[in-house]
Structure formats: structure tokens, C-alpha cells
Coordinates of C-alpha atoms and ligand atoms in Angstrom, one line a residue:
M1132 CA 35.0 253.3 154.2
T1133 CA 34.2 249.5 153.7
N1134 CA 30.7 248.2 153.3
P1135 CA 30.3 245.9 156.0
T1136 CA 28.4 243.3 154.5
A1137 CA 30.3 243.2 151.5
R1138 CA 32.4 240.3 153.4
A1139 CA 31.8 236.8 150.6
Q1140 CA 35.2 236.2 148.6
I1141 CA 32.9 234.7 146.1
G1142 CA 29.3 234.8 144.9
V1143 CA 27.8 231.5 142.8
T1144 CA 24.8 232.0 140.8
G1145 CA 22.6 229.3 139.5
L1146 CA 22.4 227.2 142.2
A1147 CA 21.7 223.7 140.8
V1148 CA 23.2 220.6 141.8
M1149 CA 26.8 221.6 140.2
G1150 CA 26.2 225.3 141.6
S1151 CA 25.2 224.2 145.1
N1152 CA 27.9 221.6 145.2
I1153 CA 30.8 224.1 144.4
A1154 CA 29.4 226.6 146.9
R1155 CA 29.4 224.1 149.3
N1156 CA 32.7 223.4 148.6
F1157 CA 33.7 226.6 149.0
A1158 CA 32.3 227.0 152.2
R1159 CA 33.7 223.9 153.2
H1160 CA 37.1 225.6 152.7
G1161 CA 37.0 228.9 154.6
Y1162 CA 35.8 231.0 152.7
T1163 CA 32.2 233.1 152.9
V1164 CA 29.9 232.3 150.0
A1165 CA 27.4 234.9 148.7
L1166 CA 24.5 232.4 147.4
H1167 CA 22.0 234.1 144.7
N1168 CA 19.6 232.0 142.7
R1169 CA 17.1 232.9 140.4
S1170 CA 14.1 231.6 142.4
V1171 CA 14.9 232.0 146.0
A1172 CA 13.5 228.6 147.1
K1173 CA 17.0 227.2 145.7
T1174 CA 18.9 229.2 147.9
D1175 CA 16.9 228.4 150.7
A1176 CA 16.8 224.9 150.3
L1177 CA 20.3 224.5 150.1
L1178 CA 20.7 227.1 153.2
A1179 CA 18.4 224.6 155.0
E1180 CA 20.2 221.7 154.1
H1181 CA 24.1 222.7 154.1
S1182 CA 24.3 225.8 156.7
G1183 CA 26.6 223.7 158.7
D1184 CA 29.4 223.3 155.6
G1185 CA 30.5 227.0 156.2
D1186 CA 29.5 231.1 156.5
F1187 CA 27.2 231.8 153.4
V1188 CA 25.6 235.1 152.6
R1189 CA 21.7 234.7 151.2
T1190 CA 20.9 236.8 148.2
E1191 CA 17.8 237.7 146.8
T1192 CA 18.9 239.7 143.7
I1193 CA 21.6 240.6 141.5
A1194 CA 22.1 243.8 143.0
E1195 CA 22.6 242.2 146.5
L1196 CA 24.7 239.5 145.5
I1197 CA 27.6 242.4 144.1
A1198 CA 26.8 244.3 147.5
A1199 CA 27.8 240.9 149.5
L1200 CA 31.2 240.6 147.6
E1201 CA 34.4 242.0 149.0
K1202 CA 36.7 243.5 146.0
P1203 CA 37.8 242.6 143.6
R1204 CA 34.2 241.2 143.1
R1205 CA 34.3 237.5 142.1
V1206 CA 31.1 235.7 140.6
L1207 CA 31.0 231.8 139.9
I1208 CA 28.3 231.7 136.8
M1209 CA 26.6 228.0 136.9
V1210 CA 23.8 228.1 134.5
K1211 CA 23.0 226.3 131.6
A1212 CA 25.3 227.4 128.9
G1213 CA 23.9 229.1 125.6
D1214 CA 21.7 232.0 126.1
A1215 CA 21.1 232.0 130.3
T1216 CA 25.0 232.3 130.2
D1217 CA 25.1 235.6 128.0
A1218 CA 21.6 236.9 130.3
V1219 CA 23.7 236.5 133.4
I1220 CA 26.9 238.4 132.9
E1221 CA 25.0 241.1 131.4
E1222 CA 22.9 241.7 134.6
L1223 CA 26.8 240.7 136.7
A1224 CA 28.3 243.2 134.6
A1225 CA 25.8 246.3 134.6
A1226 CA 26.4 246.0 138.5
M1227 CA 30.1 245.4 138.6
E1228 CA 33.1 248.0 138.6
P1229 CA 36.4 247.6 136.8
G1230 CA 38.7 244.8 138.0
D1231 CA 35.8 242.4 138.9
I1232 CA 35.9 238.9 137.9
I1233 CA 33.3 237.1 136.3
I1234 CA 33.8 233.2 136.1
D1235 CA 31.8 230.8 133.7
G1236 CA 31.8 227.5 135.2
G1237 CA 29.4 226.0 132.4
N1238 CA 30.4 223.7 129.4
A1239 CA 29.9 226.7 127.3
L1240 CA 31.8 226.4 123.5
Y1241 CA 34.7 228.0 123.8
T1242 CA 34.5 230.6 120.4
D1243 CA 31.3 231.7 123.1
T1244 CA 33.9 232.9 125.8
I1245 CA 36.0 234.3 123.2
R1246 CA 33.4 236.7 122.2
R1247 CA 32.0 237.2 126.0
E1248 CA 35.5 237.7 127.4
A1249 CA 36.7 240.3 124.6
A1250 CA 33.1 242.3 125.3
L1251 CA 34.2 242.5 128.9
R1252 CA 37.5 243.7 128.8
E1253 CA 36.0 246.7 126.4
R1254 CA 33.9 247.3 129.8
G1255 CA 37.0 246.9 132.1
L1256 CA 35.9 243.5 133.5
N1257 CA 37.7 240.3 133.9
F1258 CA 36.0 237.4 132.6
V1259 CA 37.0 233.8 133.1
G1260 CA 35.9 230.9 131.0
A1261 CA 37.0 227.8 133.7
G1262 CA 35.9 224.2 132.4
I1263 CA 34.9 222.5 135.2
S1264 CA 35.1 218.4 135.7
G1265 CA 34.4 215.7 138.1
G1266 CA 30.4 215.7 137.8
E1267 CA 28.3 216.5 140.8
E1268 CA 30.2 215.0 143.3
G1269 CA 33.8 216.5 141.9
A1270 CA 31.9 219.7 142.6
L1271 CA 31.7 219.2 146.0
N1272 CA 34.7 217.0 147.0
G1273 CA 37.1 218.6 144.0
P1274 CA 36.8 218.9 140.6
S1275 CA 39.3 219.4 138.3
I1276 CA 38.9 222.7 137.3
M1277 CA 40.3 224.5 134.1
P1278 CA 40.1 228.6 134.2
G1279 CA 41.4 230.4 131.2
G1280 CA 41.1 234.6 130.6
P1281 CA 43.6 236.9 131.9
A1282 CA 46.5 236.2 133.4
E1283 CA 46.2 239.4 135.7
S1284 CA 42.5 237.5 137.2
Y1285 CA 44.0 234.5 137.9
E1286 CA 46.2 235.9 140.8
S1287 CA 43.0 236.7 142.6
L1288 CA 41.2 234.1 141.9
G1289 CA 43.6 231.4 141.2
P1290 CA 44.2 230.4 145.4
L1291 CA 40.0 230.0 145.7
L1292 CA 40.0 227.7 143.0
E1293 CA 43.3 225.8 143.4
S1294 CA 42.2 225.2 147.5
I1295 CA 38.7 223.9 146.7
A1296 CA 40.1 221.9 143.1
A1297 CA 41.2 217.8 143.9
Q1298 CA 44.5 217.5 145.0
V1299 CA 46.9 215.0 143.7
D1300 CA 50.8 214.2 145.5
G1301 CA 50.1 217.5 146.8
T1302 CA 49.3 219.6 143.3
P1303 CA 46.0 221.1 142.4
C1304 CA 44.1 220.0 139.8
C1305 CA 43.6 223.4 138.5
T1306 CA 46.0 225.8 136.7
H1307 CA 45.4 228.9 134.6
I1308 CA 45.1 227.7 131.0
G1309 CA 45.8 230.8 129.5
P1310 CA 44.1 233.4 127.6
D1311 CA 40.4 234.1 126.5
G1312 CA 38.8 230.8 125.1
S1313 CA 41.6 228.4 125.8
G1314 CA 39.9 226.7 129.6
H1315 CA 36.6 225.9 127.7
F1316 CA 38.7 225.1 124.9
V1317 CA 40.5 222.4 126.8
K1318 CA 37.4 221.1 128.9
M1319 CA 35.7 220.6 125.4
V1320 CA 38.5 218.4 124.2
H1321 CA 38.4 216.7 128.0
N1322 CA 35.2 216.0 127.1
G1323 CA 35.7 214.5 123.6
I1324 CA 37.9 212.3 125.0
E1325 CA 35.8 210.8 128.0
Y1326 CA 33.3 210.5 124.6
A1327 CA 36.3 208.2 123.6
D1328 CA 37.5 206.4 126.4
M1329 CA 33.1 206.0 127.2
Q1330 CA 32.9 204.1 123.7
L1331 CA 35.9 202.3 123.7
I1332 CA 35.0 201.0 127.1
G1333 CA 31.3 200.3 125.7
E1334 CA 33.5 198.3 123.0
A1335 CA 34.9 195.8 125.2
Y1336 CA 31.9 195.2 127.0
H1337 CA 30.4 194.4 123.9
L1338 CA 33.3 191.9 123.2
F1339 CA 33.1 190.3 126.4
R1340 CA 29.1 190.0 126.3
D1341 CA 28.8 188.5 122.6
A1342 CA 32.3 187.4 121.8
L1343 CA 32.7 185.6 125.1
G1344 CA 29.1 185.3 126.3
F1345 CA 30.0 187.4 130.0
D1346 CA 27.1 188.4 131.8
A1347 CA 27.3 191.6 133.0
K1348 CA 28.7 190.4 136.8
Q1349 CA 31.6 188.7 134.9
I1350 CA 32.6 191.5 132.8
A1351 CA 32.0 193.9 136.1
D1352 CA 34.7 191.6 138.0
V1353 CA 37.3 191.4 134.8
F1354 CA 36.5 195.8 135.1
T1355 CA 37.7 195.6 138.7
Q1356 CA 40.1 193.5 138.0
W1357 CA 42.0 195.8 135.2
N1358 CA 41.3 199.0 137.7
T1359 CA 44.3 197.4 139.8
G1360 CA 46.5 197.7 137.2
D1361 CA 47.7 200.0 134.3
L1362 CA 44.2 200.7 133.3
E1363 CA 42.8 202.2 136.7
S1364 CA 41.1 205.3 136.1
Y1365 CA 37.7 206.5 137.4
L1366 CA 35.7 204.9 134.4
V1367 CA 36.6 201.6 134.5
E1368 CA 35.6 202.0 137.9
I1369 CA 32.6 203.2 137.7
T1370 CA 32.0 200.6 135.0
A1371 CA 32.6 198.0 137.0
E1372 CA 30.0 199.7 139.8
V1373 CA 27.6 199.7 136.8
L1374 CA 27.8 196.6 135.2
N1375 CA 27.5 195.6 139.2
Q1376 CA 24.0 197.0 139.5
V1377 CA 20.8 194.9 140.4
D1378 CA 17.6 196.3 139.2
A1379 CA 14.9 196.1 142.6
K1380 CA 12.1 196.3 139.6
T1381 CA 13.6 192.4 137.9
G1382 CA 16.2 191.4 139.8
K1383 CA 18.2 191.3 136.8
A1384 CA 21.5 193.6 135.6
L1385 CA 20.7 197.0 135.5
V1386 CA 22.9 197.7 132.5
D1387 CA 20.2 194.7 130.7
V1388 CA 16.8 196.6 131.6
I1389 CA 18.4 200.0 130.1
V1390 CA 17.7 201.0 126.5
D1391 CA 20.7 200.5 124.1
A1392 CA 20.2 204.4 123.1
A1393 CA 23.0 207.0 124.2
E1394 CA 22.1 210.7 124.6
Q1395 CA 24.9 213.5 124.6
K1396 CA 24.7 217.0 125.1
G1397 CA 26.8 218.5 122.2
T1398 CA 30.7 218.7 123.9
G1399 CA 31.7 215.9 121.8
R1400 CA 30.1 217.1 119.0
W1401 CA 31.9 220.5 119.1
T1402 CA 35.5 218.6 119.7
V1403 CA 34.6 216.9 116.5
K1404 CA 34.0 220.1 114.3
S1405 CA 36.9 222.0 116.2
A1406 CA 39.0 219.3 114.9
L1407 CA 37.4 219.4 111.2
D1408 CA 38.0 223.4 111.7
L1409 CA 41.4 222.3 112.3
G1410 CA 42.6 219.2 109.9
I1411 CA 43.2 217.0 113.2
P1412 CA 42.2 213.5 112.9
V1413 CA 40.8 212.6 116.3
T1414 CA 39.1 209.4 114.6
G1415 CA 38.1 207.8 118.7
I1416 CA 36.3 210.8 119.1
A1417 CA 34.3 211.0 116.0
E1418 CA 33.5 207.8 116.2
A1419 CA 32.3 207.9 120.0
V1420 CA 30.2 210.7 118.7
F1421 CA 28.8 208.8 116.1
A1422 CA 28.5 205.6 117.5
R1423 CA 25.9 207.4 119.9
A1424 CA 24.3 208.8 117.0
I1425 CA 23.6 205.5 116.1
S1426 CA 22.9 204.3 118.8
G1427 CA 20.0 206.5 118.8
S1428 CA 18.7 206.2 115.2
R1429 CA 16.0 203.9 116.7
A1430 CA 13.5 203.4 113.7
Q1431 CA 16.7 202.7 111.3
R1432 CA 18.1 199.9 114.0
K1433 CA 14.2 198.6 114.2
A1434 CA 14.2 198.5 110.1
A1435 CA 17.4 196.9 110.2
Q1436 CA 17.0 193.8 112.6
G1437 CA 17.1 190.6 110.7
L1438 CA 19.7 192.0 107.9
A1439 CA 22.3 189.1 106.6
S1440 CA 25.3 188.9 108.9
G1441 CA 27.5 187.0 106.6
T1442 CA 28.8 184.0 107.6
L1443 CA 30.1 184.8 110.7
A1444 CA 33.9 182.9 112.6
D1445 CA 33.3 180.9 115.4
K1446 CA 33.5 182.7 118.8
P1447 CA 37.1 182.9 120.8
T1448 CA 37.5 179.6 123.4
D1449 CA 40.1 180.4 125.2
A1450 CA 38.5 183.3 127.0
E1451 CA 41.6 184.5 129.6
T1452 CA 43.5 185.5 126.5
F1453 CA 40.8 186.9 124.8
T1454 CA 39.8 188.9 127.8
E1455 CA 44.0 190.0 128.1
D1456 CA 44.2 190.5 124.0
I1457 CA 40.7 193.0 124.4
R1458 CA 42.7 194.7 127.6
R1459 CA 45.4 195.3 125.5
A1460 CA 43.4 196.8 122.5
L1461 CA 41.7 198.9 125.2
Y1462 CA 45.1 200.7 126.9
A1463 CA 46.4 201.6 123.3
S1464 CA 43.2 202.6 121.9
K1465 CA 42.9 204.8 124.7
V1466 CA 46.4 205.9 124.1
I1467 CA 45.5 207.1 120.4
A1468 CA 42.6 208.8 121.7
Y1469 CA 44.9 210.8 124.2
A1470 CA 47.5 211.4 121.3
Q1471 CA 44.8 212.4 119.0
G1472 CA 42.7 215.1 122.0
F1473 CA 46.4 216.7 122.6
D1474 CA 47.2 217.3 118.9
Q1475 CA 44.0 219.0 118.7
I1476 CA 45.0 221.0 121.6
A1477 CA 48.5 221.7 119.9
A1478 CA 46.4 222.9 117.0
G1479 CA 44.0 225.3 119.1
S1480 CA 46.9 226.9 121.0
A1481 CA 48.7 228.0 117.3
E1482 CA 45.6 228.8 115.9
Y1483 CA 44.2 231.1 118.7
G1484 CA 48.2 231.9 119.9
W1485 CA 47.3 230.7 123.4
N1486 CA 50.4 228.8 124.3
L1487 CA 49.2 226.2 125.8
T1488 CA 51.4 223.8 127.8
P1489 CA 50.4 219.9 127.3
G1490 CA 52.1 218.5 130.5
D1491 CA 50.2 221.4 132.7
L1492 CA 47.0 219.9 131.3
A1493 CA 47.8 215.7 132.0
R1494 CA 48.7 216.8 135.7
I1495 CA 45.6 218.8 136.0
W1496 CA 43.7 216.0 134.8
R1497 CA 44.9 213.5 137.5
G1498 CA 42.7 214.2 139.8
G1499 CA 38.6 215.2 139.9
C1500 CA 37.6 214.7 136.4
I1501 CA 35.8 212.3 135.0
I1502 CA 38.8 211.6 132.9
R1503 CA 41.4 210.9 135.8
A1504 CA 43.6 208.1 134.9
R1505 CA 47.0 206.7 136.5
F1506 CA 48.4 206.9 133.1
L1507 CA 47.9 210.7 133.1
N1508 CA 51.3 210.4 135.0
R1509 CA 52.6 209.2 132.1
I1510 CA 51.3 211.7 129.8
T1511 CA 52.9 215.1 132.4
E1512 CA 56.2 213.1 132.0
A1513 CA 56.0 212.2 128.8
Y1514 CA 55.8 216.1 128.1
D1515 CA 58.0 217.0 130.8
E1516 CA 60.6 215.3 128.9
N1517 CA 59.8 216.6 125.9
P1518 CA 57.8 219.5 125.3
E1519 CA 57.6 219.5 121.3
L1520 CA 56.6 215.5 121.4
P1521 CA 55.2 214.9 117.6
S1522 CA 52.9 212.8 118.8
L1523 CA 52.0 211.0 122.6
I1524 CA 52.5 207.9 120.9
L1525 CA 55.9 208.4 120.1
A1526 CA 56.8 209.2 124.0
P1527 CA 59.5 205.6 125.1
Y1528 CA 56.6 205.0 127.9
F1529 CA 53.4 204.5 125.0
R1530 CA 55.5 203.6 122.1
D1531 CA 56.4 200.8 124.1
A1532 CA 52.6 200.2 125.6
I1533 CA 51.9 200.0 121.8
E1534 CA 54.3 197.9 120.6
T1535 CA 53.5 195.4 123.1
G1536 CA 49.6 195.4 122.7
I1537 CA 50.0 195.7 118.5
D1538 CA 48.9 191.8 118.1
S1539 CA 46.5 191.7 120.8
W1540 CA 44.9 195.0 119.0
R1541 CA 44.7 193.3 115.5
R1542 CA 43.5 190.2 117.2
V1543 CA 40.5 192.1 119.0
V1544 CA 39.5 194.2 116.0
A1545 CA 39.8 190.9 113.5
T1546 CA 37.8 189.0 115.5
A1547 CA 35.5 191.5 116.3
I1548 CA 34.7 192.1 112.5
Q1549 CA 34.7 188.0 111.7
L1550 CA 32.2 188.0 114.7
G1551 CA 29.7 190.9 113.3
I1552 CA 30.8 193.0 116.6
P1553 CA 30.9 197.1 115.3
V1554 CA 34.6 198.3 117.1
P1555 CA 34.2 201.5 115.2
A1556 CA 36.6 203.2 118.1
F1557 CA 38.7 200.2 118.4
G1558 CA 39.0 200.1 114.6
S1559 CA 39.5 203.8 113.4
S1560 CA 41.9 203.7 116.0
L1561 CA 44.0 200.9 114.7
S1562 CA 43.9 202.3 111.2
Y1563 CA 45.5 205.8 112.8
Y1564 CA 48.0 204.3 113.7
D1565 CA 48.7 202.3 111.1
A1566 CA 48.1 205.4 109.0
L1567 CA 50.7 207.3 111.0
R1568 CA 53.5 204.6 110.7
A1569 CA 52.6 203.8 106.9
E1570 CA 55.8 204.6 105.1
R1571 CA 53.3 205.5 101.6
L1572 CA 49.7 206.3 101.9
P1573 CA 47.7 206.1 99.3
A1574 CA 47.2 209.7 99.3
A1575 CA 50.0 210.1 96.0
L1576 CA 46.4 208.8 94.4
T1577 CA 44.4 211.2 95.5
Q1578 CA 46.3 213.8 94.4
G1579 CA 46.6 212.5 90.9
Q1580 CA 42.9 212.2 90.5
R1581 CA 42.6 216.0 92.1
D1582 CA 45.1 217.0 89.3
F1583 CA 43.6 214.9 86.7
F1584 CA 39.9 216.3 86.9
G1585 CA 41.0 219.8 88.6
A1586 CA 44.6 220.8 88.0
H1587 CA 44.8 221.1 91.4
T1588 CA 48.7 220.0 91.1
Y1589 CA 50.7 217.7 93.2
E1590 CA 54.1 217.4 94.6
R1591 CA 56.7 215.1 93.5
T1592 CA 59.1 212.6 95.3
D1593 CA 62.2 213.9 93.3
A1594 CA 61.8 217.7 92.9
D1595 CA 60.4 221.0 95.0
G1596 CA 57.5 222.8 93.5
K1597 CA 53.7 222.4 92.2
F1598 CA 53.5 220.0 88.9
H1599 CA 50.2 219.6 87.0
T1600 CA 50.1 216.9 84.2
L1601 CA 48.1 217.4 81.1
W1602 CA 46.7 213.9 82.0
S1603 CA 44.3 213.0 78.8
G1604 CA 46.9 214.7 76.0
D1605 CA 50.4 214.1 75.4
R1606 CA 50.7 213.2 78.8
S1607 CA 53.9 215.5 79.5
E1608 CA 54.0 217.3 83.1
V1609 CA 54.1 221.0 83.6
S1610 CA 55.3 223.2 86.0
A1611 CA 52.5 225.0 87.7
Ligands
6PG2590 C1 33.1 216.3 134.0 C2 31.7 215.7 132.3 C3 30.3 216.7 132.6 C4 28.8 215.8 131.6 C5 29.5 215.9 130.1 C6 28.1 214.9 129.9 O1 33.6 216.2 132.6 O2 32.1 216.8 134.7 O3 31.9 215.8 131.0 O4 30.7 218.1 131.6 O5 28.8 215.3 132.2 O6 29.2 217.3 129.6 O7 28.4 215.1 128.3 P1 27.3 214.5 127.4 O8 25.8 214.4 128.1 O9 27.4 214.5 125.9 O10 27.7 212.7 127.6

């Protein structure tokens, strides 16, 4: 006999803004949603304000939550990533039965997700680490969802997630990513790219402000204009809105009143740490993380005020041409950030045996998420055409975009340096590009030095094998 109260298709525990918006999204799509929060007040607040969104079941305890769900039970955890996640998982797992599904929708570290999935699999439970992007608004109206975990669990869970996800051209921005921690890994790299994209936009803004002397409103107009072309994206769109915002207290542009020290919750830093372990140069993302750290080094920055700039060049006089240069530099650098992010995903996939499909990721990032952008269609096309693409910058469309913009890109970086304006992301992306296309890098010298002081050996251009030279003796060479 079925339990008459077990009627909810999905349970959500953790009803802060993201959790309650996702719960409402499920309800608006016709699902019965069991609600649970550690303090019942949040559950009641949601019900008081939004019961019109659909069918909710109010529960006060984990036992009630479990009892309210049809089988296999599906419970989405939306708590702050970390110890709280382990605590909730343990409570749920103790009350669940084999075949039930626990979904972690927080920004968990993917190695935690690998650990949790393995432990729950032992107990017969399905654990799905799902990256969810789109902020509060996306959670309510359609996020991009990156669920990992066992493929079997996606059969029962996928249709629910796909129906609440953003839709682009009739395709949901949600797909099964791959086993265990792959969903959270991909979400982590998404956030890394988000950091790089934001930093590049920030550098463009800095150039407009300090090289061209534009005010916030003028810069907002440029971004509004850019949002009608190749750079069309959520981040460019909101940049214009942020720059247009007037401070109610002072009447100034709000951006001019906000302290210039950026914070971070950690996903960008995780991306860089993982890239270091995988040996993947995500230089744009790393510079973005460090740029936030520099901005936050307030005491040092204060102490360094007044340090000499050296002789600076004249500012550009042709604002229109320089604006177009910045646009092209931004586009080219953005392509580099994505190329590096996709390299990291490929390396993670190989390291953990996930078998990820890059084209699918670009497809589910076209809508809902923070890095959604017009050019993601081009990334999908590039990988559909050649799944083995060695680098995104080699796809004909992106190669052409970079080669068209290269002179502008160099002018922007050179001008910024001559004006004393920091452009770590523009500059490192250009150096990355130049390094990749260089016929011969200085690494031969590095190898010589390593062999000199540590007998680490080197390879030769004209013979196979490893070699070692007796550097300070008779300079003879021996096979290692
Ligand atoms: C998203 C965002 C989201 C969150 C960032 C903010 O995809 O919806 O990335 O996950 O806003 O984690 O990160 P920082 O606080 O590190 O900037």
C-alpha cells in the first residue's frame, strides 16, 4: 500500500534565497515540492508569500520530509557548501532507502563530491553533485544546471531538472555531465571563466575611465552598444546596468561610491589550484583571482600611494578608434579565457576518467548561467565540428576573430602599460597567445639550467632520448 502522504516528486532542504527560488521554480512547473529548512520560520515565510506558485508540502523534520516524497525519493540540498552539507547528507542518508537520490546543488568542491558519492554508493544511495548557475533570478526563472553522479539517477532526475532549467532554442540548459564530481568540477571552471570575464570587463572599464576619461554613464553607453554585437552576454548587459546606477545618497554614479576591493567566495581560487595540479595554464583566470587579491590588499595599496609611475605616454586622442580596439581586445581575451577553461575541463576529464563532452557544456551555458553569451553557440559549433579540437583558438571562427583583433589587442596592452594602467588579464591572455604560437620558446634555456644545476637532463631537437651534459668539465654530452 502506498503511503497517501508520499506525494511530492522533489524535496528541497535549505530555503535561503537560492533554495526557496529553486523550490518555487519546481512548483511553477507543476511538481509537488516538499519543503524543509532547519528553522521552520523560513519554510513558513516561503509558504506565506509564495504558496500561489504551486503545490508545496510543509515539513518540519527530515523524517517528515522523507515521508512526504514518492519513491525513488529525490532531495535537493541547498545549504552553504562545507560541513553543513555533510551534516545534512548524513541525516538524509540515515532516513533514506537504496535507490533514493540526494542532490547537492551548492558550490561544493568537486573532490568533496567525489568522496561523498563514493560513500553514498556504498550505502546504495545515489548522490548527484549538481552545479547550478544563474544566481537568485536564474534559480527562480531557469538556471543552467550541471548534474554529475550516476547515469541511472539522471533517468529519474533529469526530466525534473531539465524542465526547470533555462531553455535556449527549445534545448534545456541541463544535461548529465558525467560521473561523481564532474558536475561540480565543471561548475567550478564555469566560475573561473566568470572571474576572467569579469576581470576583462573591469580592465576595459578602467581603460575607458583612465585612458579616455569617460564617466560612468559614457562607459555604460559603450557596454549597452557592445551588447548588441558579438560581445552580447549577461555580464556585458549587467555591466551597463551597474554603471548606469545612480547613488540615491550622493547623486553620483554608484560605481564611483563603491569601495574598489573585490571579494571572493572561493570557486575562482579552487579553479586555479586545480589547474596548477593538472598543469593547465589558465592564465586569465589566475590573473583574475590575483587581481581581486590585489584590490583587497588595502593596507599595502594605501602605503604604496605616491610611488613613481615613471614617464607616462600621452592618452589616446581618437576615442572612437581606441574604443573599437578595446572591444576587439576584450573579445580576443575572452576567447582565451574560454579556451583555457575548456583545456582544464579536458584535463580534468582525462585525469578522472569522466569522458566529458565539451560541446554539451557550451550548449548548457548558452542560457541561465552567469557566463551566458552569444558566442557560446560558436563554441558548441566548434566542438561539434571537431570534438578533438586541440584548442578553441584553432577553430576557424575563433582563429579569425583573434587574427582580426590582434593589432587592436597589442595596441590596447601597449597603451595601458605606457599609461601605467594595470591590465593583467588582457596582458597575460595576449602573452599566452604569443607563447602558444611561438615557434621556439625560451624553455630550451630553462632545460639547460636545470641540467646544469641538477642533472635533470634535456631532449635534443635532432635526436631521440634524454641527454645530460657535463657542463663545467670537458662539456661532453652523455646519454642519460
Ligand atoms: C553562479 C555564480 C554563483 C556565485 C559565485 C560568486 O554561477 O550563479 O557563480 O555561484 O555568485 O560563486 O562567486 P564569488 O563570491 O567568488 O565572486
